[in-house]
Amino acid sequence: MIIKSLTLKNFQCYFGDHVDNAFYFKEGLNLIIGDNASGKSKLFDAFFWVLKDQIFNADERVFVFTRNYKEKLISDKAKRNAQVGAKLNAEVTLIAESSQETLYRLTRIYGARKLDERQWEADSQSKLLVDEDKLGRWVPVRSQLHDSVLRRVISRDVEPYMWFQGEQVDGLMDLTDKSTLTNVINVLSNIQIYDELLTISTEGRGRAEKALRKAQQKVTKDQDRADSIGREIDAITLEIARSETDIEDYRASLETAKDRIEELVNQIDDAAKKTELKKEAERLRAEMIADEASLNKRLSGIYKNLFTKYWILRGSQVSLDRYSDKYKEYFTRHNKALAEATASRVRELPRDIPQPIHVNQMLVKERCFVCGREAKRESEAYKHILNLLSPGDGRSDEHVFANDGSKFFQKLYNNSLELKRTIAGVDESINSEFSLIQQYRGEIKKKENRIKEIRGEFTELLEDDSSENIVSAFRTHEANREKYQELLNRENRKLEAARVRKIQKVTELDSLVTGAVDELARAEDRIYADLVEVIRSTRNDVFDSLISELEDTANELFSEMTRRNRAITGRIRLKRMATGNYAPEIVDSDGYVIHSTNDSNIILVKLALIMAILMSRGKLSENYSLISDAPTSKMAKNYTVGFYEALSKNFRQSIVMTYDFLEGSSREEFSNFNMGRVYSIASEYPSGDRMDRSDLRVSISEVSL
Amino acid sequence: MSKIESRVYRINPGYLVQYEEFIRSHAQFGGGSEDEKYRQARTFSSVYELYMYAFFIGLKRAARKAIYPEDRLKTFWEMENWKPRDLVDCLLACAISESNVDMNRLEVLGEAEMGEELSKVRRTIEEYANGGIVYLLGLFEKEPDLVEDEMLFIRLLSEQD
Amino acid sequence: MRCDRDEVLKRFLKNAELRKRSGIPEGELEKVSFSQDSNNLLVESLKAMIYTYCGGDANPTIQRSIQTRIKRYVSQR
């Protein structure tokens, strides 16, 4: 709804009746300009009080319920003027118009009775009246419907972002505040839907898994074993769930430690040195990741070498030699048998050719003993010598032996000869692979150490210009970072091992299955597993796209707001924390975080984000009014105009209390903005005594542009 | 291919059923399963690879396990399917040399008797392979943390005798 | 209505994980709607889930609708 007017009666410093303290608003940017202590904040309080029945206690900086604030709510001047015994009321009336052009009037009343000059008996609670304009007359709205009207004036979910005071801006975008920003993002993106679907499908998956196991156990050949495996699987599943929870916790703690370190590091003044060290650390880390990948690749392939490089044969030479001997014996006897059995077909080796046993020697030595020449393996000479051993010229000796194994046994023999050299070289092959792996490990270790050194250098830089507390805090967080990284690594390994064990058990269970498992149970198990992953992934998609949308809008706004002042650079980024929450940061073109001690940059960023959030679902900036008290209080002068311009362009209605534009001349800027109404207020002490609080009232005048 | 050759390659050696768990935790079974969840990294990508390794370790350590008729063995695949062939041939050569099979006598035997003689080869393979498994199991029992050692199997090979 | 079921379905259809697990290519996936059967069990189960959820039904009803869909599919094969 759009706010049409706010009138006050004896509300805090606003002495007088509604007609004396009236503000009328239009669409566009509405300003209430006043110096400090002019009543601006009390005006913000009035909006708040009507809607929420709470008052901001400036001394203690908390919101209190009306019943606890009591008669302080009522104008001092009015209280002084009242007779003893009289009842006084403080009232605030807000009139708002819905998109259907229905007018609603909300009035909150709180009273107290004067007992004596100093004592008041305040009401136990305030009263809210809600009326609806029906054909020009105010008609009361039933109390059950009050809440629905209130909710249309300001949306509960984003209330902190639409109605805020300047000093709250920091807190709204606070790193350590887990809930606010994430809650808002949740609301804006309907992420709840996906969370609920995820819960539903996860439940279904648990049930389907159990059902499948039951179905498997039905057709199992060993019921007892299947039952026991089923129980083991349950135990491991529990273990896995516990590990996953622990990992989440460790990750969160690790991120927190890293963030704290980052914060502290950013307090170091030597910017150049800092950036240099940071960049080196980043580079080393990237290299380490690549090295680890290479190392893992080598390690995962290493077992293949057992077979592709014949490592498995190491130590088998003795046996193979024994085979050679056995083969030679066999061969001699085999030939003898041949010779004896087929006298007419005795093969005669040419006279000047050595006996087979010598031929073997020649092959091993790779040298012809006859002519003394080299006969390297694969050479023609070698092949020639090899041929001398072959049983022959194709003539079949079938009827000599029932099963002639000579070709086969020779194949085995030749094979082992050929591999002899390879086997001899296995040691070296293994060693060279090991040393390569050691090399990778060494490189990684070296880089790890250098990164540790860099951290040490940061500590030194920190020590040079920081207090004891900061240095000790730095050390604490460093220690935590290491601790949680260790824990995380260990837990991840445990989780992996548990997962492997679960799969083994499931495989075992499967192997016991003899019959056909109920197909329905199988299908359900599979589909639910798929559903869970798909929903989880889609949920992340939704989130990511919203974040990116917010970043884009915020950056557009940011440029708009800073175009008058080139000094601010950088891009807004929403960083996802391990806890699942988001925190804003400004980064340079390399993606490095810019931390300046200049507060106004940060405030501007946060305001840009707040506005981006409210604009992301057009409805919010269209249907609700942004109300803010001194939003630019922490901002440098030159940025404020940019902020107001962005506000006037992007919000249907905004109402801002500010001390900007106190000088008439500065109001020239307004001519380009989409303006509502502008008021100027000041505190007044009619009797002239500015120390007399009970004389205080506010003077209001409209400014024409 | 000669009869002896084809009979030898058809040898289907087995492991004692009590070692099933050990086999399953270090070797990947089958390749036909569509479900991704069964494809997990194991040291050996097939059972026969693990078996060959066990054989050579058994050989190296002279760990030969006696197998009795009442023992129950589980087979998995005929040796003709094992790869690479030249490694299998080395294994066979070692098995033949360590067994007391009479190569010459083989050549003159009838079918049935040949089968019996060749079973000595199979038995030798089984004794060394299962012996190797026993040896490995013994290591893990003494030092359970060894399962974490990624290089264990390779280091075992390169250790001095 | 808890939510707009067509909007929610559209969101899911853009998801890479769904593409991977259903085996349906991007162009085809876009065309999926509540009015036509896609003949893909995963997609149909997802549709059943979204339909009943957005219709405001409770958890047990939603689970049942998914299970019914799966049962029908399995028995048809």
XYZ file of N, CA and C in Angstrom, chain B residues 9-155:
441
model
N 44.472 -73.883 -21.222
C 43.814 -72.567 -21.143
C 42.411 -72.649 -20.567
N 41.869 -73.852 -20.606
C 40.529 -73.986 -20.033
C 40.570 -74.176 -18.524
N 41.785 -74.226 -17.985
C 41.891 -74.349 -16.527
C 41.141 -73.193 -15.875
N 40.338 -73.524 -14.871
C 39.558 -72.515 -14.158
C 39.879 -72.639 -12.671
N 40.955 -71.992 -12.241
C 41.376 -72.167 -10.854
C 40.471 -71.401 -9.905
N 40.466 -71.809 -8.672
C 39.557 -71.149 -7.734
C 40.229 -70.683 -6.458
N 39.472 -69.938 -5.704
C 39.951 -69.513 -4.388
C 39.036 -70.124 -3.343
N 39.572 -70.338 -2.168
C 38.780 -70.940 -1.097
C 37.647 -69.987 -0.715
N 36.470 -70.556 -0.521
C 35.296 -69.707 -0.291
C 35.450 -68.762 0.898
N 36.273 -69.170 1.857
C 36.425 -68.291 3.021
C 37.174 -66.998 2.676
N 37.751 -66.941 1.463
C 38.469 -65.723 1.079
C 37.610 -64.800 0.224
N 36.325 -65.147 0.118
C 35.428 -64.365 -0.745
C 35.448 -62.878 -0.396
N 35.363 -62.606 0.916
C 35.301 -61.198 1.334
C 36.563 -60.452 0.924
N 37.686 -61.107 1.108
C 38.962 -60.493 0.736
C 38.956 -60.155 -0.754
N 38.524 -61.132 -1.559
C 38.488 -60.916 -3.012
C 37.587 -59.744 -3.353
N 36.414 -59.731 -2.718
C 35.450 -58.689 -3.064
C 35.924 -57.309 -2.667
N 36.722 -57.248 -1.617
C 37.114 -55.895 -1.204
C 38.281 -55.348 -1.999
N 38.974 -56.240 -2.715
C 40.114 -55.713 -3.480
C 39.947 -55.786 -4.982
N 38.910 -56.484 -5.433
C 38.737 -56.601 -6.882
C 37.321 -56.250 -7.274
N 37.194 -55.735 -8.448
C 35.882 -55.368 -8.970
C 35.287 -56.569 -9.676
N 34.011 -56.819 -9.363
C 33.348 -57.953 -9.977
C 32.592 -57.536 -11.216
N 32.672 -58.308 -12.215
C 31.847 -58.133 -13.407
C 31.888 -56.754 -14.027
N 31.455 -56.643 -15.227
C 31.413 -55.332 -15.849
C 30.029 -55.002 -16.321
N 29.095 -55.939 -16.158
C 27.807 -55.770 -16.802
C 26.806 -54.926 -16.038
N 27.079 -54.633 -14.785
C 26.075 -53.916 -13.987
C 25.892 -52.473 -14.440
N 24.621 -52.064 -14.680
C 24.416 -50.697 -15.186
C 24.499 -49.690 -14.068
N 24.175 -50.153 -12.879
C 24.141 -49.212 -11.769
C 25.497 -48.607 -11.462
N 25.551 -47.326 -11.486
C 26.825 -46.636 -11.249
C 27.396 -46.952 -9.890
N 26.489 -47.190 -8.940
C 26.999 -47.314 -7.587
C 27.880 -48.524 -7.371
N 27.909 -49.426 -8.315
C 28.776 -50.585 -8.163
C 30.179 -50.328 -8.685
N 30.331 -49.225 -9.385
C 31.667 -48.969 -9.923
C 32.469 -48.148 -8.931
N 33.118 -48.822 -8.063
C 33.939 -48.112 -7.102
C 35.386 -48.490 -7.344
N 36.249 -47.576 -6.964
C 37.660 -47.847 -7.206
C 38.149 -49.005 -6.348
N 38.658 -50.008 -6.942
C 39.300 -51.086 -6.211
C 40.723 -51.152 -6.716
N 41.557 -51.877 -6.023
C 42.934 -51.969 -6.472
C 43.017 -52.705 -7.804
N 42.345 -53.822 -7.892
C 42.390 -54.613 -9.122
C 41.048 -54.510 -9.841
N 41.134 -54.287 -11.147
C 39.880 -54.064 -11.864
C 39.175 -55.362 -12.234
N 39.778 -56.498 -11.913
C 39.045 -57.747 -12.135
C 39.586 -58.810 -11.195
N 38.793 -59.839 -10.991
C 39.189 -60.887 -10.050
C 40.452 -61.607 -10.518
N 40.544 -61.875 -11.812
C 41.714 -62.650 -12.265
C 43.012 -61.884 -12.062
N 42.927 -60.558 -12.135
C 44.132 -59.765 -11.896
C 44.608 -59.979 -10.465
N 43.663 -59.897 -9.558
C 44.004 -60.112 -8.149
C 44.563 -61.518 -7.965
N 43.944 -62.456 -8.638
C 44.363 -63.856 -8.510
C 45.797 -64.038 -9.003
N 46.104 -63.430 -10.138
C 47.465 -63.539 -10.692
C 48.458 -62.916 -9.722
N 48.069 -61.770 -9.184
C 48.947 -61.113 -8.220
C 49.201 -62.037 -7.035
N 48.130 -62.596 -6.524
C 48.250 -63.486 -5.363
C 49.172 -64.653 -5.698
N 49.045 -65.182 -6.887
C 49.901 -66.301 -7.304
C 51.373 -65.905 -7.243
N 51.700 -64.768 -7.838
C 53.109 -64.381 -7.896
C 53.664 -63.998 -6.539
N 52.795 -63.430 -5.703
C 53.257 -63.135 -4.338
C 53.504 -64.441 -3.595
N 52.583 -65.373 -3.784
C 52.737 -66.681 -3.141
C 54.026 -67.336 -3.598
N 54.290 -67.211 -4.880
C 55.495 -67.797 -5.464
C 56.737 -67.170 -4.849
N 56.714 -65.868 -4.802
C 57.853 -65.109 -4.297
C 58.137 -65.416 -2.835
N 57.048 -65.540 -2.071
C 57.177 -65.777 -0.634
C 57.232 -67.252 -0.303
N 57.208 -68.079 -1.345
C 57.138 -69.534 -1.148
C 55.999 -69.874 -0.214
N 54.872 -69.186 -0.402
C 53.702 -69.440 0.445
C 52.737 -70.314 -0.320
N 52.842 -71.571 -0.079
C 52.000 -72.518 -0.818
C 51.003 -73.107 0.136
N 49.722 -72.964 -0.160
C 48.715 -73.485 0.764
C 48.194 -74.829 0.270
N 48.274 -75.794 1.128
C 47.794 -77.121 0.736
C 46.281 -77.085 0.578
N 45.821 -77.686 -0.503
C 44.366 -77.746 -0.749
C 43.928 -79.200 -0.674
N 42.871 -79.424 0.090
C 42.401 -80.805 0.299
C 41.099 -81.050 -0.438
N 40.786 -82.273 -0.705
C 39.582 -82.589 -1.470
C 38.313 -82.012 -0.842
N 38.290 -81.946 0.494
C 37.064 -81.453 1.109
C 36.952 -79.922 1.081
N 38.013 -79.238 0.640
C 37.942 -77.782 0.564
C 36.985 -77.336 -0.515
N 36.299 -76.219 -0.253
C 35.389 -75.692 -1.266
C 36.024 -74.489 -1.933
N 36.142 -74.604 -3.255
C 36.759 -73.526 -4.008
C 35.735 -72.844 -4.877
N 35.947 -71.541 -5.032
C 35.052 -70.805 -5.923
C 35.832 -70.379 -7.162
N 35.297 -70.742 -8.312
C 35.963 -70.357 -9.559
C 35.321 -69.105 -10.116
N 35.972 -68.507 -11.096
C 35.404 -67.275 -11.624
C 35.496 -67.144 -13.145
N 36.594 -67.600 -13.748
C 36.736 -67.438 -15.195
C 37.860 -68.327 -15.705
N 37.667 -68.946 -16.853
C 38.732 -69.759 -17.428
C 39.914 -68.888 -17.797
N 41.092 -69.507 -17.701
C 42.306 -68.721 -17.929
C 42.441 -68.217 -19.357
N 41.761 -68.850 -20.293
C 41.891 -68.378 -21.679
C 41.383 -66.945 -21.810
N 40.539 -66.501 -20.849
C 39.994 -65.144 -20.903
C 40.861 -64.126 -20.207
N 41.835 -64.625 -19.463
C 42.651 -63.678 -18.688
C 43.562 -62.884 -19.612
N 43.826 -61.635 -19.212
C 44.711 -60.791 -20.010
C 45.788 -60.180 -19.127
N 46.942 -59.822 -19.608
C 47.393 -60.094 -20.978
C 47.913 -61.518 -21.124
N 47.816 -62.006 -22.296
C 48.143 -63.408 -22.535
C 49.587 -63.748 -22.168
N 50.508 -62.845 -22.446
C 51.905 -63.206 -22.178
C 52.175 -63.346 -20.682
N 51.464 -62.579 -19.884
C 51.597 -62.740 -18.441
C 51.031 -64.089 -18.007
N 49.912 -64.419 -18.598
C 49.284 -65.695 -18.270
C 50.242 -66.836 -18.644
N 50.900 -66.672 -19.746
C 51.857 -67.699 -20.179
C 52.996 -67.841 -19.179
N 53.463 -66.726 -18.648
C 54.515 -66.787 -17.628
C 54.000 -67.526 -16.400
N 52.777 -67.198 -16.034
C 52.180 -67.863 -14.877
C 52.136 -69.370 -15.100
N 51.728 -69.744 -16.285
C 51.636 -71.166 -16.603
C 53.011 -71.819 -16.574
N 53.999 -71.092 -17.114
C 55.350 -71.648 -17.113
C 55.811 -71.898 -15.687
N 55.573 -70.918 -14.817
C 55.959 -71.083 -13.411
C 55.200 -72.246 -12.782
N 53.924 -72.317 -13.068
C 53.115 -73.383 -12.472
C 53.592 -74.748 -12.921
N 53.901 -74.835 -14.185
C 54.375 -76.121 -14.707
C 55.690 -76.504 -14.050
N 56.550 -75.492 -13.882
C 57.855 -75.814 -13.314
C 57.742 -76.203 -11.843
N 56.818 -75.609 -11.124
C 56.707 -75.891 -9.701
C 55.917 -77.163 -9.425
N 55.124 -77.541 -10.371
C 54.355 -78.779 -10.173
C 55.223 -79.946 -10.626
N 54.821 -81.142 -10.315
C 55.647 -82.247 -10.810
C 55.005 -82.928 -12.014
N 54.386 -82.087 -12.844
C 53.764 -82.653 -14.035
C 54.851 -83.127 -15.002
N 54.602 -84.262 -15.576
C 55.578 -84.818 -16.505
C 55.184 -84.398 -17.917
N 55.940 -83.443 -18.468
C 55.581 -82.885 -19.763
C 55.611 -83.926 -20.874
N 56.594 -84.822 -20.775
C 56.696 -85.834 -21.831
C 55.556 -86.838 -21.729
N 55.259 -87.241 -20.516
C 54.201 -88.234 -20.305
C 52.845 -87.696 -20.765
N 52.659 -86.421 -20.561
C 51.425 -85.764 -21.000
C 51.106 -86.071 -22.450
N 52.178 -86.100 -23.220
C 51.985 -86.205 -24.649
C 51.484 -87.566 -25.089
N 51.626 -88.605 -24.221
C 51.208 -89.932 -24.669
C 49.978 -90.449 -23.919
N 49.414 -89.598 -23.060
C 48.278 -90.065 -22.277
C 46.968 -89.959 -23.030
N 45.988 -90.739 -22.558
C 44.639 -90.621 -23.108
C 43.943 -89.417 -22.498
N 42.758 -89.106 -22.989
C 42.004 -87.910 -22.561
C 41.874 -87.803 -21.049
N 41.299 -88.862 -20.460
C 41.019 -88.813 -19.029
C 42.283 -88.647 -18.208
N 43.276 -89.434 -18.545
C 44.524 -89.356 -17.779
C 45.234 -88.032 -17.969
N 45.089 -87.492 -19.203
C 45.710 -86.199 -19.451
C 45.077 -85.164 -18.542
N 43.774 -85.246 -18.451
C 43.074 -84.317 -17.572
C 43.597 -84.394 -16.159
N 43.812 -85.628 -15.712
C 44.298 -85.829 -14.350
C 45.683 -85.232 -14.172
N 46.548 -85.481 -15.143
C 47.913 -84.956 -15.060
C 47.911 -83.429 -15.056
N 47.049 -82.876 -15.921
C 46.984 -81.411 -16.004
C 46.409 -80.796 -14.727
N 45.621 -81.598 -14.011
C 45.050 -81.040 -12.791
C 46.152 -80.699 -11.785
N 47.323 -81.319 -11.978
C 48.444 -80.965 -11.101
C 48.825 -79.503 -11.299
N 48.732 -79.091 -12.567
C 49.053 -77.683 -12.868
C 48.034 -76.768 -12.200
N 46.802 -77.172 -12.357
C 45.748 -76.348 -11.760
C 45.933 -76.284 -10.257
N 46.209 -77.399 -9.663
C 46.380 -77.464 -8.228
C 47.521 -76.561 -7.768
N 48.626 -76.612 -8.537
C 49.777 -75.760 -8.184
C 49.394 -74.287 -8.228
N 48.684 -73.916 -9.278
C 48.227 -72.524 -9.372
C 47.394 -72.162 -8.155
N 46.486 -73.039 -7.809
C 45.602 -72.758 -6.679
C 46.367 -72.674 -5.369
N 47.343 -73.568 -5.216
C 48.084 -73.562 -3.955
C 48.875 -72.273 -3.769
N 49.496 -71.810 -4.827
C 50.259 -70.560 -4.695
C 49.354 -69.348 -4.582
N 48.291 -69.343 -5.369
C 47.389 -68.178 -5.316
C 46.747 -68.064 -3.946
N 46.215 -69.173 -3.447
C 45.587 -69.124 -2.133
C 46.617 -68.880 -1.040
N 47.814 -69.409 -1.278
C 48.888 -69.128 -0.326
C 49.191 -67.648 -0.286
N 49.176 -67.041 -1.472
C 49.417 -65.599 -1.537
C 48.333 -64.845 -0.800
N 47.095 -65.298 -0.957
C 45.985 -64.636 -0.264
C 46.163 -64.751 1.241
N 46.523 -65.934 1.691
C 46.746 -66.136 3.127
C 47.831 -65.187 3.632
N 48.877 -65.090 2.854
C 49.978 -64.199 3.238
C 49.485 -62.764 3.388
N 48.710 -62.322 2.396
C 48.202 -60.951 2.443
C 47.258 -60.758 3.624
N 46.383 -61.717 3.836
C 45.459 -61.618 4.957
C 46.219 -61.524 6.274
N 47.309 -62.295 6.347
C 48.112 -62.264 7.560
C 48.682 -60.887 7.815
N 49.145 -60.252 6.729
C 49.684 -58.895 6.854
C 48.649 -57.942 7.425
N 47.412 -58.027 6.848
C 46.364 -57.103 7.276
C 45.938 -57.379 8.708
N 46.022 -58.624 9.095
C 45.616 -58.943 10.460
C 46.600 -58.365 11.455
N 47.876 -58.454 11.099
C 48.905 -57.912 12.000
C 48.829 -56.408 12.070
N 48.594 -55.825 10.907
C 48.553 -54.362 10.836
C 47.338 -53.909 10.051
N 46.197 -53.755 10.702
C 44.959 -53.421 9.995
C 45.046 -52.117 9.206
N 45.873 -51.191 9.684
C 45.977 -49.905 8.994
C 46.603 -50.014 7.624
N 47.169 -51.148 7.328
C 47.804 -51.308 6.021
C 46.832 -51.091 4.857
N 45.523 -51.314 5.150
C 44.564 -51.124 4.056
C 44.616 -49.709 3.506
N 45.137 -48.780 4.330
C 45.211 -47.398 3.869
C 46.386 -47.172 2.942
N 47.355 -48.074 2.976
C 48.576 -47.875 2.193
C 48.304 -48.138 0.721
N 48.313 -47.035 -0.040
C 47.958 -47.176 -1.453
C 49.014 -47.947 -2.225
N 50.241 -47.941 -1.729
C 51.327 -48.534 -2.498
C 51.679 -49.934 -2.025
N 50.888 -50.425 -1.090
C 51.252 -51.694 -0.447
C 51.581 -52.802 -1.430
N 50.642 -53.070 -2.317
C 50.826 -54.231 -3.202
C 52.087 -54.130 -4.035
N 52.427 -52.893 -4.386
C 53.626 -52.739 -5.200
C 54.867 -52.877 -4.343
N 54.781 -52.323 -3.139
C 55.948 -52.433 -2.260
C 56.261 -53.878 -1.930
